[in-house]
Amino acid sequence: MALSTPPLFTPLPGPALPTPQRSPYHHGDLPSALKQAAVTLIARHGVQGFSLREAAAAVGVSPSAAYRHYADKAALLGAVAGDALAEMAQRFTAATARVRGRGPRDARARFLAQGRAYVEFAAEHPERFAVMFGPFGAGSAGPAACAGHRVGGPFAALSAVLDELLEAGVIHPQRRPGAELLAWSAIHGLAHLLVSGTLELGATPLARLVERIGDDCLRALAAPDDAPREA
Amino acid sequence: MALSTPPLFTPLPGPALPTPQRSPYHHGDLPSALKQAAVTLIARHGVQGFSLREAAAAVGVSPSAAYRHYADKAALLGAVAGDALAEMAQRFTAATARVRGRGPRDARARFLAQGRAYVEFAAEHPERFAVMFGPFGAGSAGPAACAGHRVGGPFAALSAVLDELLEAGVIHPQRRPGAELLAWSAIHGLAHLLVSGTLELGATPLARLVERIGDDCLRALAAPDDAPREA
DNA sequence: TGTACATCAGTGAACGCGCGTTCACTGATGTAC
DNA sequence: TGTACATCAGTGAACGCGCGTTCACTGATGTAC
């Protein structure tokens, strides 16, 4: 009886890379295939170690083919950043839409859902999150830097929910102006501390942390400026 | 009369680079000269574009000389990250020490001073801040990741001030556990949004933003868990 | 339905480059006697 | 005070490599007649 012992382990394959299949001369959708490969490779080697050539190879295409669709490497990374921002915005909208009703509890729930969406996106796609805020992200767009976040982006959605909270009486009128700053900073800080590996959640579920921080923000925004601050 | 018009502008020199002076065979302190050059170069081209060779050249030394002091490129960047963390910690201590007294106002002032120190470090040294939280920073140290921040680091100092605030009655006992999370997230988020170019302060002075966010945090921590949250 | 042709999306070889790292070496330094 | 020698901190040439980008090209596609 011929024995062939199957391997007990197959080596870790890592996240699936679009398998290099060169079947058709014309690739179906090379631009997005390249973006997808970029995300996978960045997850693997960091933005540092990302190369256009490797992305092309992963897709099964010659390096120069990429230049048919992107002016250069930076343009590809910019597209990755743009996609990430768009998906984040979409998740924001979806999270908000899922909660109906106009009471204070609903407004609060929508606010927390947004926070969860933000941090969960970061946790699920740390590499895309990093690119978003890296040198090829929104910040590189010059003076109109945060435009991508503002117009129709996460920032706009946050503003809308804060308005609701104001209407619902959850936050105090005096504290509404600039309330975005606190909420965005707190949630973004949590996300970035996690993504950068600086902060580690032990057993605590991520959603719990977000809720805690979100609640804290609302508590801060509920009190008028002169409210007694000392317990 | 011979006219020689002096240039109206001298081109922006950028931050001073340690001038390559090869005078002595033995460099005074090559390790820190390399770190310094690294910081300057990273400020110029980003961590992405940083190379050991260029740092060596900036210091006026052959590329291989660096290997006498650092195992490899990553080790040098790790040293840069470590230095940044150390300086941040030192600034924290200094900021805290500057405020004397044990009343609630003093504790609050110390808390805000720490926040200012954090964000100001980020604003003054965005490249070092980025390296600190980048792939060569604290987060890369594995499971004991945030140890650098905890033991004797900024995190420890923050905890101490929160204890003071508790004692002084500024924050509510119920809300003390885990209060670091809110404060660190909020301040770190502000710092990172600024450094990444996502958020832009208009005319608002940086210190004003920090104070606002710090105050918000304290407001949130002042109320007991069941405090009325709706204004 | 069939052919000519413009357009599009790839190929693959080549370019010059700067990189991280190694190696055998040499100049400077300081210590023992 | 002077010399021998171990140690330290540099040099500089070389390695192999993968990178971004270009170029002249060719195969596939679709449209006009």
CSV table of C-alpha atoms in Angstrom, one decimal, chain A residues 24 31 45 48 61 91 104 126 135 138-139 183 189 196 217:
chain,number,residue,atom,x,y,z
A,24,PRO,CA,-8.2,37.3,-22.3
A,31,PRO,CA,-8.3,49.7,-13.1
A,45,HIS,CA,3.9,44.9,3.1
A,48,GLN,CA,6.1,51.5,2.2
A,61,VAL,CA,-0.5,42.0,-16.5
A,91,ARG,CA,-21.2,52.9,5.4
A,104,PRO,CA,-33.8,61.5,21.3
A,126,PRO,CA,-6.6,49.0,8.4
A,135,PRO,CA,0.3,61.0,2.0
A,138,ALA,CA,-7.5,63.5,1.5
A,139,GLY,CA,-4.8,65.5,3.2
A,183,ALA,CA,-16.8,63.7,18.1
A,189,GLY,CA,-8.3,58.9,17.7
A,196,SER,CA,-1.5,51.7,14.6
A,217,CYS,CA,-19.1,62.8,23.8
